[in-house]
């Protein structure tokens, strides 16, 4: 992949960068993206039917079991070359923020440090009543495991449709977007707010926007650079061309 010379020159000098990633970055780790069809016994459900407070109130066990199934799939997943390339990029750029919509924890697994998990983390579980995090729980529980502190139902520590994003993390992401000189949007369909508006916000603050995605998205026409392809291939090539590593 030959990145344009002016982009390479910009990246070699950049001091402050922000990256937004979506499920596409984990696709080459074998994890299905959000818009991929569901498989097996979950095929008959839409994620939007399960990842909501209403679904959990209606049938907590169904929602708990769906996340347990997804969590199992993630336990076997390993970071791919795209995750590692982003960790290299963080090491090469003085002020670097990695904002992710993914709940799979693979960025940290690959060595990224400043990771802002906008939508939570599927490996963490909290009480749906008092918010206490649980480190272990009774998997054989009748409905869903109960909070050891107040007896409330435990739930995955992920953002459901219609729920607010974690305030402190969103604030940190907005600061990173305002301050960055280059903003990357990688492996996201760019349809879920507020993540989908971060690229435009960066651009209005004067940042160059670089999109890397398997297909074009609503952002593509506004991006300053668009690389169509797999992030596990494009990112290592870009990091190698700019910083000579990966
Ligand atoms: P999507 O499934 O909506 O989009 C994934 C994007 O990645 C698509 O545009 C694919 O074309 C692209 N893609 C697939 N494989 C790729 C690869 N190997 N390399 C590069 N791009 C690839 O997933 P998200 O955009 O992450 O929110 O979805 C955003 C949010 O929608 C999710 O976080 C979730 C859902 O609502 C919540 O659960 C709150
Ligand atoms: Zn509780």
CSV table of C-alpha atoms and ligand atoms in Angstrom, one decimal:
chain,number,residue,atom,x,y,z
A,1,UNK,CA,0.0,0.0,0.0
A,2,UNK,CA,1.5,3.4,-0.9
A,3,UNK,CA,0.3,6.1,1.4
A,4,UNK,CA,0.5,9.5,-0.3
A,5,UNK,CA,3.8,11.3,0.5
A,6,UNK,CA,2.1,14.3,2.1
A,7,UNK,CA,0.3,12.0,4.6
A,8,UNK,CA,3.5,10.2,5.4
A,9,UNK,CA,5.2,13.6,6.0
A,10,UNK,CA,2.3,14.7,8.3
A,11,UNK,CA,2.3,11.5,10.3
A,12,UNK,CA,6.1,11.6,10.8
A,13,UNK,CA,5.7,15.0,12.5
A,14,UNK,CA,2.4,14.5,14.3
A,15,UNK,CA,2.4,15.2,18.1
A,16,UNK,CA,-1.2,14.5,18.9
A,17,UNK,CA,-3.4,11.8,17.3
A,18,UNK,CA,-6.8,10.2,18.1
A,19,UNK,CA,-8.1,6.9,16.8
A,20,UNK,CA,-11.7,5.6,16.8
A,21,UNK,CA,-12.0,1.9,16.2
A,22,UNK,CA,-15.1,-0.3,15.6
A,23,UNK,CA,-15.8,-4.0,15.2
A,24,UNK,CA,-14.0,-4.2,11.9
A,25,UNK,CA,-10.7,-4.0,13.7
A,26,UNK,CA,-11.5,-7.2,15.5
A,27,UNK,CA,-12.9,-9.0,12.5
A,28,UNK,CA,-9.5,-10.5,11.6
A,29,UNK,CA,-9.3,-11.9,15.1
A,30,UNK,CA,-12.3,-14.0,14.2
A,31,UNK,CA,-14.9,-11.8,15.9
A,32,UNK,CA,-18.1,-11.0,14.0
A,33,UNK,CA,-18.8,-7.4,13.5
A,34,UNK,CA,-22.0,-5.8,14.7
A,35,UNK,CA,-23.6,-5.8,11.3
A,36,UNK,CA,-22.6,-9.3,10.6
A,37,UNK,CA,-25.3,-11.8,10.9
A,38,UNK,CA,-25.6,-13.6,14.2
A,39,UNK,CA,-25.0,-17.4,14.1
A,40,UNK,CA,-26.5,-20.5,15.6
A,41,UNK,CA,-29.2,-20.3,18.2
A,42,UNK,CA,-28.7,-16.5,18.3
A,43,UNK,CA,-29.4,-16.1,14.5
A,44,UNK,CA,-33.1,-15.4,15.2
A,45,UNK,CA,-32.2,-12.4,17.4
A,46,UNK,CA,-31.1,-8.9,16.3
A,47,UNK,CA,-28.4,-7.4,18.6
A,48,UNK,CA,-30.7,-4.5,18.9
A,49,UNK,CA,-33.3,-6.8,20.4
A,50,UNK,CA,-30.9,-8.1,23.1
A,51,UNK,CA,-28.5,-5.2,23.9
A,52,UNK,CA,-31.2,-3.0,25.6
A,53,UNK,CA,-32.3,-2.3,29.2
A,54,UNK,CA,-35.8,-3.3,28.1
A,55,UNK,CA,-34.6,-6.8,26.9
A,56,UNK,CA,-32.8,-7.3,30.2
A,57,UNK,CA,-35.8,-6.3,32.2
A,58,UNK,CA,-38.1,-8.6,30.1
A,59,UNK,CA,-35.8,-11.6,30.1
A,60,UNK,CA,-32.5,-11.1,32.0
A,61,UNK,CA,-31.4,-14.8,31.5
A,62,UNK,CA,-31.7,-14.5,27.7
A,63,UNK,CA,-29.6,-11.3,27.7
A,64,UNK,CA,-27.1,-12.8,30.2
A,65,UNK,CA,-26.8,-16.0,28.1
A,66,UNK,CA,-26.2,-14.0,24.9
A,67,UNK,CA,-23.3,-12.1,26.5
A,68,UNK,CA,-21.9,-15.3,28.1
A,69,UNK,CA,-21.9,-16.8,24.5
A,70,UNK,CA,-20.2,-13.7,23.1
A,71,UNK,CA,-17.8,-13.5,26.0
A,72,UNK,CA,-16.8,-17.2,25.3
A,73,UNK,CA,-16.1,-16.3,21.6
A,74,UNK,CA,-13.9,-13.4,22.7
A,75,UNK,CA,-12.0,-15.5,25.3
A,76,UNK,CA,-10.5,-17.5,22.4
A,77,UNK,CA,-9.8,-14.4,20.3
A,78,UNK,CA,-6.3,-12.9,20.0
A,79,UNK,CA,-5.3,-9.4,18.8
A,80,UNK,CA,-4.5,-9.3,15.1
A,81,UNK,CA,-1.8,-7.3,13.2
A,82,UNK,CA,-4.0,-4.2,13.2
A,83,UNK,CA,-4.3,-4.1,17.0
A,84,UNK,CA,-0.5,-4.5,17.3
A,85,UNK,CA,0.1,-1.8,14.7
A,86,UNK,CA,-2.0,0.6,16.7
A,87,UNK,CA,0.1,-0.1,19.8
A,88,UNK,CA,3.2,0.7,17.7
A,89,UNK,CA,1.5,3.9,16.6
A,90,UNK,CA,0.9,4.9,20.2
A,91,UNK,CA,4.6,4.3,21.0
A,92,UNK,CA,5.6,6.6,18.1
A,93,UNK,CA,3.2,9.5,18.7
A,94,UNK,CA,3.7,11.6,21.9
A,95,UNK,CA,0.1,12.2,22.6
A,96,UNK,CA,-2.1,9.3,21.5
A,97,UNK,CA,-5.7,8.4,22.4
A,98,UNK,CA,-7.4,5.2,21.3
A,99,UNK,CA,-11.2,5.5,21.5
A,100,UNK,CA,-12.9,2.2,20.8
A,101,UNK,CA,-16.5,1.1,20.4
A,102,UNK,CA,-15.4,-2.5,20.9
A,103,UNK,CA,-16.0,-4.3,24.1
A,104,UNK,CA,-13.6,-7.2,23.4
A,105,UNK,CA,-10.6,-5.8,25.3
A,106,UNK,CA,-8.2,-6.7,22.4
A,107,UNK,CA,-6.6,-3.3,22.2
A,108,UNK,CA,-5.2,-3.5,25.7
A,109,UNK,CA,-4.3,-7.2,25.1
A,110,UNK,CA,-2.2,-6.0,22.2
A,111,UNK,CA,-0.4,-3.4,24.4
A,112,UNK,CA,-2.3,-0.2,23.7
A,113,UNK,CA,-2.3,1.8,26.9
A,114,UNK,CA,-4.5,4.9,26.6
A,115,UNK,CA,-7.7,3.1,25.6
A,116,UNK,CA,-11.1,4.8,26.0
A,117,UNK,CA,-13.8,2.0,26.0
A,118,UNK,CA,-16.8,4.1,24.9
A,119,UNK,CA,-19.1,1.1,25.0
A,120,UNK,CA,-17.7,-0.7,28.1
A,121,UNK,CA,-16.0,-4.1,28.3
A,122,UNK,CA,-17.8,-7.4,28.0
A,123,UNK,CA,-15.3,-9.2,30.3
A,124,UNK,CA,-16.5,-7.0,33.2
A,125,UNK,CA,-19.8,-7.5,35.1
A,126,UNK,CA,-21.6,-5.1,37.4
A,127,UNK,CA,-24.7,-5.0,39.5
A,128,UNK,CA,-27.7,-3.7,37.6
A,129,UNK,CA,-29.0,-2.1,40.9
A,130,UNK,CA,-26.0,-0.8,43.0
A,131,UNK,CA,-23.4,-0.7,40.2
A,132,UNK,CA,-20.9,-2.7,42.3
A,133,UNK,CA,-18.4,-4.6,40.0
A,134,UNK,CA,-18.4,-8.4,40.5
A,135,UNK,CA,-15.1,-10.3,40.2
A,136,UNK,CA,-16.8,-13.8,40.3
A,137,UNK,CA,-20.3,-15.0,40.2
A,138,UNK,CA,-22.4,-18.2,40.2
A,139,UNK,CA,-22.7,-19.2,36.6
A,140,UNK,CA,-25.3,-21.9,37.4
A,141,UNK,CA,-27.7,-19.3,38.9
A,142,UNK,CA,-31.4,-19.7,38.0
A,143,UNK,CA,-32.0,-16.4,36.3
A,144,UNK,CA,-28.8,-14.3,36.3
A,145,UNK,CA,-26.2,-14.3,39.0
A,146,UNK,CA,-27.0,-11.9,41.9
A,147,UNK,CA,-24.9,-9.1,43.4
A,148,UNK,CA,-23.2,-10.2,46.6
A,149,UNK,CA,-23.7,-6.8,48.1
A,150,UNK,CA,-27.4,-6.1,47.4
A,151,UNK,CA,-28.8,-9.1,45.7
A,152,UNK,CA,-29.5,-7.2,42.5
A,153,UNK,CA,-29.2,-8.9,39.1
A,154,UNK,CA,-25.7,-8.8,37.6
A,155,UNK,CA,-25.3,-7.5,34.1
A,156,UNK,CA,-22.4,-7.1,31.6
A,157,UNK,CA,-20.5,-3.8,31.9
A,158,UNK,CA,-21.4,-2.7,28.4
A,159,UNK,CA,-23.4,0.2,27.0
A,160,UNK,CA,-26.8,-0.9,25.8
A,161,UNK,CA,-28.8,0.9,23.1
A,162,UNK,CA,-30.5,3.9,24.6
A,163,UNK,CA,-28.1,4.0,27.6
A,164,UNK,CA,-25.7,6.9,28.2
A,165,UNK,CA,-22.0,6.4,27.5
A,166,UNK,CA,-19.7,6.4,30.6
A,167,UNK,CA,-19.4,10.2,31.2
A,168,UNK,CA,-15.7,10.4,32.1
A,169,UNK,CA,-14.7,8.3,29.1
A,170,UNK,CA,-16.8,10.3,26.7
A,171,UNK,CA,-15.4,13.6,28.1
A,172,UNK,CA,-11.8,12.3,27.7
A,173,UNK,CA,-12.7,11.2,24.1
A,174,UNK,CA,-14.1,14.6,23.3
A,175,UNK,CA,-10.9,16.3,24.6
A,176,UNK,CA,-8.7,14.0,22.5
A,177,UNK,CA,-10.9,14.7,19.4
A,178,UNK,CA,-10.6,18.5,20.0
A,179,UNK,CA,-6.8,18.5,20.5
A,180,UNK,CA,-5.7,16.0,17.9
A,181,UNK,CA,-3.9,17.0,14.7
A,182,UNK,CA,-4.8,13.6,13.0
A,183,UNK,CA,-8.0,11.5,13.6
A,184,UNK,CA,-8.2,8.0,12.3
A,185,UNK,CA,-11.6,6.2,11.9
A,186,UNK,CA,-10.9,2.5,11.6
A,187,UNK,CA,-13.2,-0.5,11.1
A,188,UNK,CA,-16.5,1.3,11.9
A,189,UNK,CA,-19.6,1.7,9.9
A,190,UNK,CA,-19.9,5.2,11.4
A,191,UNK,CA,-23.7,4.9,12.1
A,192,UNK,CA,-23.9,4.8,15.9
A,193,UNK,CA,-23.8,8.1,17.8
A,194,UNK,CA,-22.0,9.8,19.4
A,195,UNK,CA,-19.0,7.8,18.1
A,196,UNK,CA,-20.0,8.5,14.5
A,197,UNK,CA,-19.7,12.3,14.9
A,198,UNK,CA,-16.2,12.3,16.4
A,199,UNK,CA,-14.5,12.5,13.0
A,200,UNK,CA,-16.4,15.6,12.0
A,201,UNK,CA,-15.7,17.2,15.3
A,202,UNK,CA,-12.0,16.5,14.9
A,203,UNK,CA,-12.1,18.0,11.4
A,204,UNK,CA,-13.9,21.2,12.6
A,205,UNK,CA,-11.0,21.6,15.0
A,206,UNK,CA,-8.5,21.4,12.1
A,207,UNK,CA,-7.5,17.8,12.2
A,208,UNK,CA,-6.7,15.6,9.2
A,209,UNK,CA,-9.2,12.7,9.0
A,210,UNK,CA,-7.9,9.3,7.8
A,211,UNK,CA,-10.5,6.5,7.3
A,212,UNK,CA,-9.5,2.8,7.0
A,213,UNK,CA,-12.4,0.5,6.4
A,214,UNK,CA,-13.3,-2.6,4.3
A,215,UNK,CA,-16.1,-0.6,2.6
A,216,UNK,CA,-17.0,3.1,2.2
A,217,UNK,CA,-19.1,4.7,5.0
A,218,UNK,CA,-21.0,8.0,5.5
A,219,UNK,CA,-17.7,9.4,6.6
A,220,UNK,CA,-15.7,8.4,3.5
A,221,UNK,CA,-16.7,11.5,1.3
A,222,UNK,CA,-15.6,13.9,4.1
A,223,UNK,CA,-12.4,12.1,5.1
A,224,UNK,CA,-9.1,13.6,3.9
A,225,UNK,CA,-7.7,10.1,3.2
A,226,UNK,CA,-9.6,6.8,2.7
A,227,UNK,CA,-7.9,3.5,2.6
A,228,UNK,CA,-10.3,0.7,1.5
A,229,UNK,CA,-9.1,-2.6,3.0
A,230,UNK,CA,-8.6,-4.8,6.0
A,231,UNK,CA,-7.2,-2.9,9.0
A,232,UNK,CA,-4.9,-5.9,9.7
A,233,UNK,CA,-3.2,-5.3,6.4
A,234,UNK,CA,-3.5,-1.5,5.9
A,235,UNK,CA,-2.3,-0.5,9.4
A,236,UNK,CA,0.9,-2.5,9.6
A,237,UNK,CA,1.8,-1.3,6.1
A,238,UNK,CA,1.1,2.4,7.1
A,239,UNK,CA,3.1,2.1,10.3
A,240,UNK,CA,6.0,0.5,8.4
A,241,UNK,CA,6.0,3.2,5.7
A,242,UNK,CA,5.8,6.1,8.2
A,243,UNK,CA,7.8,4.9,11.2
A,244,UNK,CA,9.7,2.0,9.6
A,245,UNK,CA,8.4,-0.7,12.1
A,246,UNK,CA,5.4,-3.1,12.3
B,1,LIG,P1,-20.2,-2.5,12.4
B,1,LIG,O1,-20.4,-3.9,12.3
B,1,LIG,O2,-21.4,-1.5,12.3
B,1,LIG,O3,-19.2,-1.9,11.3
B,1,LIG,C1,-18.0,-2.6,11.1
B,1,LIG,C2,-17.3,-2.0,9.9
B,1,LIG,O4,-16.0,-2.6,9.8
B,1,LIG,C3,-18.1,-2.2,8.6
B,1,LIG,O5,-18.1,-0.9,7.9
B,1,LIG,C4,-17.2,-3.2,7.9
B,1,LIG,O6,-17.2,-2.9,6.5
B,1,LIG,C5,-15.8,-2.9,8.4
B,1,LIG,N1,-14.9,-4.1,8.4
B,1,LIG,C6,-15.3,-5.4,8.5
B,1,LIG,N2,-14.1,-6.1,8.5
B,1,LIG,C7,-13.1,-5.2,8.5
B,1,LIG,C8,-11.7,-5.4,8.4
B,1,LIG,N3,-11.1,-6.6,8.5
B,1,LIG,N4,-10.9,-4.2,8.4
B,1,LIG,C9,-11.5,-3.0,8.3
B,1,LIG,N5,-12.8,-2.8,8.3
B,1,LIG,C10,-13.6,-3.9,8.4
B,1,LIG,O7,-19.5,-2.2,13.8
B,1,LIG,P2,-19.3,-0.9,14.5
B,1,LIG,O8,-19.1,0.3,13.6
B,1,LIG,O9,-18.2,-1.1,15.5
B,1,LIG,O10,-22.7,-0.3,19.9
B,1,LIG,O11,-20.6,-0.7,15.4
B,1,LIG,C11,-20.7,0.4,16.2
B,1,LIG,C12,-21.6,0.1,17.4
B,1,LIG,O12,-22.8,-0.4,16.8
B,1,LIG,C13,-21.2,-1.0,18.2
B,1,LIG,O13,-20.2,-0.6,19.2
B,1,LIG,C14,-22.4,-1.3,19.0
B,1,LIG,C15,-23.4,-1.2,17.8
B,1,LIG,O14,-24.6,-0.5,18.2
B,1,LIG,C16,-23.3,-0.7,21.1
B,1,LIG,O15,-23.4,-1.9,21.4
B,1,LIG,C17,-23.7,0.4,22.0
B,2,LIG,ZN1,-25.8,-4.6,44.0
